[in-house]
XYZ file of C-alpha atoms in Angstrom:
431
model
C 30.930 -18.255 -27.278
C 32.685 -21.285 -26.593
C 30.038 -23.078 -28.606
C 30.099 -21.004 -31.560
C 34.065 -21.095 -31.476
C 33.864 -24.976 -31.398
C 31.185 -25.056 -34.201
C 33.139 -22.840 -36.311
C 36.495 -24.527 -35.885
C 34.830 -27.940 -36.516
C 33.174 -26.760 -39.701
C 36.239 -24.979 -41.273
C 38.610 -27.532 -40.451
C 36.024 -30.061 -41.809
C 35.815 -28.088 -45.010
C 39.747 -27.956 -45.305
C 40.183 -31.618 -44.549
C 37.643 -32.669 -47.383
C 39.562 -30.240 -49.607
C 42.645 -32.120 -48.955
C 40.926 -35.418 -49.867
C 39.744 -33.991 -53.196
C 43.074 -32.538 -54.108
C 44.928 -35.936 -53.565
C 42.182 -37.220 -55.807
C 43.041 -34.603 -58.279
C 46.579 -35.388 -58.296
C 46.084 -39.155 -58.801
C 43.874 -38.316 -61.981
C 46.210 -35.709 -63.427
C 49.487 -37.264 -62.471
C 49.397 -41.228 -62.584
C 52.712 -41.361 -60.572
C 50.856 -40.517 -57.156
C 48.892 -43.745 -57.638
C 51.945 -45.505 -56.214
C 53.650 -45.231 -53.187
C 54.138 -41.683 -52.150
C 55.885 -40.567 -48.859
C 54.953 -36.896 -48.720
C 51.382 -36.509 -50.202
C 50.695 -33.210 -48.591
C 53.918 -31.754 -49.847
C 53.097 -32.717 -53.389
C 49.680 -31.092 -53.088
C 51.642 -27.856 -52.187
C 54.097 -28.487 -55.071
C 51.348 -28.825 -57.654
C 49.527 -25.881 -56.135
C 52.202 -23.182 -55.832
C 55.400 -24.740 -56.796
C 58.684 -25.946 -55.069
C 58.996 -23.113 -52.589
C 55.511 -23.840 -51.418
C 56.546 -27.652 -50.862
C 59.698 -26.633 -48.959
C 57.760 -24.217 -46.739
C 55.089 -26.694 -46.095
C 57.602 -29.554 -45.271
C 59.173 -27.203 -42.740
C 55.944 -26.515 -41.146
C 54.768 -30.006 -40.967
C 57.855 -31.188 -39.243
C 57.354 -28.569 -36.697
C 53.763 -29.279 -36.197
C 53.899 -33.095 -36.133
C 56.764 -33.375 -34.215
C 55.508 -30.574 -31.660
C 52.318 -32.631 -31.496
C 54.446 -35.677 -30.495
C 56.015 -33.664 -27.935
C 52.699 -32.603 -26.194
C 51.433 -36.256 -26.342
C 54.736 -37.424 -24.678
C 54.011 -34.914 -22.117
C 50.462 -35.901 -21.317
C 51.271 -39.720 -21.365
C 54.133 -38.882 -18.736
C 51.800 -36.890 -16.491
C 49.050 -39.299 -16.649
C 51.601 -42.204 -15.913
C 52.792 -40.394 -12.773
C 49.357 -40.060 -11.676
C 48.742 -43.596 -12.385
C 51.911 -44.911 -10.619
C 51.019 -42.845 -7.455
C 47.502 -44.120 -7.155
C 47.653 -47.624 -8.087
C 51.136 -48.577 -6.970
C 51.593 -45.835 -4.391
C 54.875 -44.885 -6.099
C 55.894 -41.527 -6.461
C 57.794 -40.536 -9.597
C 58.301 -37.292 -11.040
C 56.644 -36.708 -14.474
C 60.298 -35.882 -16.015
C 61.571 -39.339 -15.343
C 58.378 -40.719 -16.849
C 59.066 -38.681 -20.018
C 62.044 -40.723 -20.643
C 60.491 -44.173 -19.717
C 57.479 -43.495 -21.939
C 59.789 -42.432 -24.877
C 61.638 -45.610 -24.552
C 58.283 -47.752 -24.558
C 57.047 -45.888 -27.683
C 60.586 -45.602 -29.639
C 60.554 -49.196 -31.254
C 57.088 -48.721 -32.708
C 58.294 -45.475 -34.424
C 60.073 -47.809 -37.092
C 56.825 -48.650 -38.478
C 56.790 -47.250 -41.926
C 53.550 -45.672 -42.526
C 49.851 -45.737 -40.834
C 48.965 -48.696 -43.238
C 51.357 -50.943 -41.154
C 49.979 -50.084 -37.725
C 46.201 -49.703 -38.463
C 45.671 -51.791 -35.002
C 47.133 -49.001 -33.270
C 44.600 -46.452 -34.732
C 41.828 -48.814 -33.548
C 43.445 -49.104 -29.996
C 43.625 -45.112 -29.876
C 39.909 -44.731 -30.963
C 38.672 -47.242 -28.477
C 40.563 -45.850 -25.502
C 39.397 -42.170 -26.279
C 35.710 -43.471 -26.673
C 36.101 -45.438 -23.283
C 37.555 -42.352 -21.520
C 34.814 -40.087 -22.850
C 32.177 -42.466 -21.470
C 33.834 -42.624 -18.224
C 33.949 -38.786 -18.105
C 30.266 -38.369 -18.615
C 29.625 -40.952 -15.854
C 31.880 -39.267 -13.420
C 30.496 -35.685 -13.971
C 26.901 -37.027 -13.612
C 27.914 -38.721 -10.324
C 29.343 -35.332 -9.077
C 26.340 -33.178 -10.399
C 23.927 -33.364 -7.382
C 26.580 -31.842 -5.153
C 28.575 -29.600 -7.388
C 25.636 -27.929 -9.191
C 24.472 -26.397 -5.973
C 27.405 -23.958 -6.044
C 28.534 -23.535 -9.951
C 30.582 -20.286 -10.389
C 31.530 -18.993 -13.955
C 33.952 -16.376 -15.112
C 32.787 -13.221 -16.766
C 32.290 -13.624 -20.308
C 35.389 -12.250 -22.296
C 35.261 -12.200 -26.044
C 39.284 -11.766 -26.032
C 39.781 -14.688 -23.854
C 37.521 -16.762 -25.985
C 39.786 -16.061 -28.878
C 42.627 -17.212 -26.822
C 41.194 -20.592 -26.745
C 41.153 -20.802 -30.299
C 44.833 -22.509 -30.268
C 43.643 -25.226 -28.266
C 40.556 -25.740 -30.290
C 42.623 -25.853 -33.546
C 44.855 -28.167 -31.920
C 42.088 -30.440 -31.178
C 40.820 -30.448 -34.866
C 44.393 -30.129 -36.538
C 45.183 -33.567 -37.784
C 45.410 -32.353 -41.374
C 49.126 -33.135 -42.005
C 48.284 -36.739 -41.790
C 45.198 -36.903 -43.887
C 46.785 -37.243 -47.389
C 49.064 -40.133 -45.914
C 46.229 -41.896 -44.189
C 43.991 -41.373 -47.574
C 46.902 -42.588 -49.823
C 47.135 -46.044 -47.621
C 43.315 -46.698 -47.644
C 41.905 -49.473 -49.788
C 39.436 -47.076 -51.311
C 40.885 -43.557 -51.040
C 37.576 -42.161 -52.574
C 35.924 -42.927 -49.151
C 38.103 -40.542 -47.420
C 35.331 -37.758 -47.333
C 32.912 -40.188 -45.716
C 35.369 -41.263 -42.992
C 36.377 -37.760 -42.240
C 32.773 -36.509 -41.947
C 31.833 -39.373 -39.614
C 34.940 -38.926 -37.557
C 34.386 -34.933 -37.367
C 30.689 -35.581 -36.193
C 31.919 -38.040 -33.502
C 34.593 -36.084 -32.021
C 32.576 -32.826 -31.951
C 29.905 -34.553 -30.069
C 32.584 -35.724 -27.604
C 34.041 -32.236 -27.269
C 30.605 -30.555 -26.960
C 29.168 -33.077 -24.335
C 32.295 -32.851 -22.270
C 32.422 -29.101 -22.488
C 28.861 -28.686 -21.494
C 28.948 -31.001 -18.717
C 31.909 -29.290 -17.139
C 30.635 -25.784 -17.616
C 27.188 -26.509 -15.957
C 28.541 -28.897 -13.319
C 31.872 -27.375 -12.213
C 32.071 -24.165 -13.726
C 35.469 -22.208 -13.095
C 36.700 -24.672 -10.618
C 38.099 -26.944 -13.483
C 41.751 -26.783 -13.716
C 43.858 -27.734 -16.653
C 41.750 -30.658 -17.288
C 38.314 -31.791 -16.548
C 39.647 -35.316 -15.261
C 41.020 -33.671 -12.045
C 37.620 -32.416 -11.282
C 35.833 -35.798 -11.075
C 35.602 -36.966 -7.515
C 35.355 -40.569 -7.929
C 38.967 -41.204 -7.839
C 38.870 -44.764 -9.012
C 36.847 -43.571 -12.069
C 39.306 -40.476 -12.316
C 42.317 -42.973 -12.488
C 40.462 -45.251 -15.116
C 40.062 -42.105 -17.208
C 43.881 -41.415 -17.021
C 44.547 -44.890 -17.876
C 42.396 -44.804 -20.892
C 44.036 -41.309 -21.924
C 47.614 -42.743 -21.429
C 46.946 -45.417 -23.746
C 45.210 -42.948 -26.181
C 48.087 -40.382 -26.227
C 51.064 -43.171 -26.356
C 49.425 -44.799 -29.334
C 48.684 -41.458 -30.974
C 52.436 -40.431 -30.858
C 53.211 -43.086 -33.457
C 50.613 -41.976 -35.702
C 51.326 -38.155 -35.271
C 55.157 -38.486 -35.956
C 54.672 -40.800 -39.052
C 54.369 -37.778 -41.737
C 57.513 -36.217 -40.211
C 59.275 -39.459 -40.346
C 58.299 -40.149 -43.807
C 59.299 -36.544 -44.883
C 62.773 -36.839 -43.516
C 63.325 -39.953 -45.166
C 62.146 -38.471 -48.503
C 64.800 -35.568 -48.189
C 67.334 -38.110 -47.090
C 66.468 -40.423 -50.141
C 66.215 -43.430 -47.642
C 64.719 -46.685 -49.057
C 61.270 -47.533 -48.348
C 61.958 -50.702 -46.929
C 63.289 -51.146 -43.386
C 67.073 -50.675 -43.034
C 69.863 -49.154 -40.955
C 69.494 -45.565 -42.191
C 65.858 -45.346 -41.179
C 66.617 -46.905 -37.933
C 69.210 -44.151 -37.133
C 67.251 -41.419 -38.442
C 64.013 -41.927 -36.762
C 66.035 -42.658 -33.622
C 67.640 -39.226 -33.833
C 64.508 -37.634 -34.636
C 62.682 -39.217 -31.789
C 65.501 -38.054 -29.379
C 64.963 -34.413 -30.247
C 61.225 -34.811 -29.499
C 62.213 -36.410 -26.015
C 64.544 -33.654 -25.340
C 62.065 -30.950 -26.366
C 59.693 -32.595 -23.892
C 62.406 -32.452 -21.282
C 62.845 -28.792 -21.805
C 59.238 -27.736 -21.960
C 57.607 -30.047 -19.278
C 54.289 -27.915 -19.175
C 52.175 -28.994 -22.054
C 49.287 -26.015 -21.769
C 51.145 -23.359 -23.421
C 52.697 -25.536 -25.959
C 49.293 -26.597 -27.217
C 48.053 -22.867 -27.575
C 51.259 -22.003 -29.284
C 51.219 -24.903 -31.748
C 47.551 -24.835 -32.439
C 47.275 -21.181 -32.958
C 50.615 -20.753 -35.060
C 51.653 -23.768 -37.280
C 48.670 -25.968 -37.075
C 46.433 -22.836 -37.798
C 48.341 -22.500 -41.000
C 48.186 -26.346 -41.800
C 44.676 -26.987 -40.937
C 42.744 -23.634 -41.383
C 44.431 -21.615 -44.209
C 46.835 -23.439 -46.519
C 44.497 -26.259 -47.567
C 42.067 -23.592 -48.727
C 44.855 -21.701 -50.695
C 45.921 -24.892 -52.249
C 42.609 -26.177 -53.152
C 41.683 -22.929 -55.073
C 44.642 -23.058 -56.886
C 44.502 -26.721 -57.803
C 40.810 -26.504 -58.797
C 41.455 -23.876 -61.366
C 44.412 -25.936 -62.646
C 42.197 -28.993 -63.136
C 39.799 -26.809 -64.936
C 42.460 -25.608 -67.262
C 43.863 -28.971 -67.574
C 40.747 -30.480 -68.745
C 40.828 -28.017 -71.660
C 44.525 -28.482 -72.412
C 46.080 -31.882 -71.013
C 49.644 -30.541 -71.849
C 49.259 -27.520 -69.718
C 52.059 -27.085 -66.868
C 51.867 -23.473 -65.684
C 50.427 -22.835 -62.642
C 47.151 -20.755 -62.501
C 47.527 -17.032 -61.738
C 45.532 -15.148 -58.972
C 43.338 -13.777 -61.535
C 42.558 -16.979 -63.116
C 41.732 -18.428 -59.671
C 39.349 -15.372 -59.260
C 37.738 -15.959 -62.678
C 37.095 -19.544 -62.591
C 36.036 -19.968 -58.902
C 32.270 -19.528 -58.392
C 31.872 -16.385 -56.276
C 29.951 -18.275 -53.445
C 32.928 -20.843 -53.155
C 35.310 -18.104 -53.286
C 33.736 -15.900 -50.534
C 33.295 -18.827 -48.077
C 36.823 -19.837 -48.520
C 37.987 -16.373 -48.126
C 35.912 -15.995 -44.862
C 37.478 -19.306 -43.635
C 40.929 -18.106 -44.406
C 40.527 -14.630 -42.821
C 39.079 -16.294 -39.602
C 41.924 -18.622 -39.367
C 44.392 -15.747 -39.776
C 42.955 -13.229 -37.473
C 42.274 -15.864 -34.638
C 45.512 -17.252 -35.292
C 47.421 -14.033 -34.601
C 45.478 -13.089 -31.566
C 45.983 -16.576 -29.924
C 49.622 -16.815 -30.911
C 50.374 -13.493 -29.208
C 48.758 -14.882 -25.937
C 50.659 -18.207 -26.272
C 53.967 -16.273 -26.886
C 53.115 -14.234 -23.677
C 52.393 -17.322 -21.548
C 55.630 -18.870 -22.719
C 57.508 -15.829 -21.572
C 55.884 -16.170 -17.992
C 58.601 -16.834 -15.416
C 56.099 -19.120 -13.419
C 56.397 -21.875 -15.832
C 58.630 -24.723 -14.681
C 62.114 -24.858 -15.709
C 63.668 -27.686 -17.944
C 63.856 -31.041 -16.201
C 67.532 -31.292 -16.544
C 67.719 -28.061 -14.806
C 65.460 -29.116 -12.042
C 67.630 -32.109 -11.716
C 70.771 -30.338 -10.952
C 69.159 -27.500 -8.936
C 66.726 -28.983 -6.760
C 66.356 -32.627 -7.850
C 63.204 -34.169 -9.131
C 60.798 -34.998 -6.128
C 57.258 -36.176 -6.846
C 55.254 -33.116 -6.267
C 51.475 -32.701 -5.546
C 49.518 -30.071 -3.924
C 47.367 -30.697 -0.532
C 45.316 -33.016 -2.628
C 44.647 -34.368 -6.030
C 41.031 -33.351 -7.021
C 40.020 -29.987 -8.198
C 36.915 -29.545 -5.949
C 33.820 -27.763 -7.066
C 32.228 -24.690 -5.425
C 33.055 -21.096 -5.054
C 35.923 -21.913 -2.736
C 36.962 -25.269 -4.357
C 35.990 -27.217 -1.200
C 32.910 -29.190 -2.029
C 33.321 -32.743 -1.720
C 30.643 -35.234 -3.210
C 31.661 -37.864 -0.408
C 31.778 -35.317 2.458
C 35.365 -35.951 2.870
C 37.503 -33.409 4.603
C 38.699 -30.837 1.746
C 42.138 -30.575 3.401
C 44.139 -33.404 1.942
C 41.600 -34.235 -0.491
C 41.150 -30.912 -2.608
C 43.958 -29.534 -4.694
C 43.313 -25.777 -3.846
C 44.127 -23.113 -6.180
C 44.414 -19.385 -6.283
C 41.070 -17.943 -6.722
């Protein structure tokens, strides 16, 4: 079921990503002003598809999605940094303190205008994630001879499979950044090729790691497969690569929201004091949100299943069907300005294309509703940790770790590859 869900999410999200690329080229063909600098390409697609209300609604969703994504990345970077400090320097620092430290380190780089100004960071993010995947594969293969002797799996549950939809969409939901990145490319027409290549590579990443984790560790995996790798040095190198990856991705993820706020505030495109204060204030809100919700798992599910599902799986297709129809009418009458009606969309779209896109939107809508309900229930769970500032005043912020740092494999989570004593090595969880 996980394989099917991954392939379906990858296929539908690739289709909507390609549609965004085609739509931006349509806009540049029909409205020459879009060939110049544009701070909100996705919003302009919404405007030309369904009008000003659609653009405003989309802008609000993008702000929530992209800044929420930045919050999750900030939490991941802080968590990895806490583990790295403990392992390499024997320094025990609570994750909450490191949220502030990471935010301060990333904050100056958020002043860069758009992805065109920090393409080097994108290469750093790509290289570090590639290195992390290679190291994960090496680590899992190292543990396989011992862990495969006793692999337990949870019973198959169709409803729980749909619960994972939020995480899967989150993994594929970079769509808010696509039009911005495409607009900054030297050859925007090559966007489709780069997207297909990217989706193929990351799908291989996800499936490889998922299969190895399933067949080697089974249900002993915790929140992350990294904690199951028993070669501690290798594990921390992976954490280091992911820390670099998520810290650099924060800059890319937050850029569309920054540009959108600046467009609304009519801030000039060159660097100025208004940009400095606006971006500083917005990034401060991101940091405060991370301090308020220091547990990233439920946030990933909630963002992926709700806002990101709309932005990546549903709205691009709805916009594409409208804009495609408008282009057909525009080629006949270059003076046409009226948006197409639903009847015109139905009549002008080939039935095979219409059926496929309706299936895609239906899948995104149904799966999104189910997983959003689950994510909200998880968020309301009292076992989630309180905000960092409440922890600070109530009990302080000590470095907290369980008996060990490794999610050991086996039925009882106590199998060790190095024959080490499970006590003090394994991080036992309730079974």
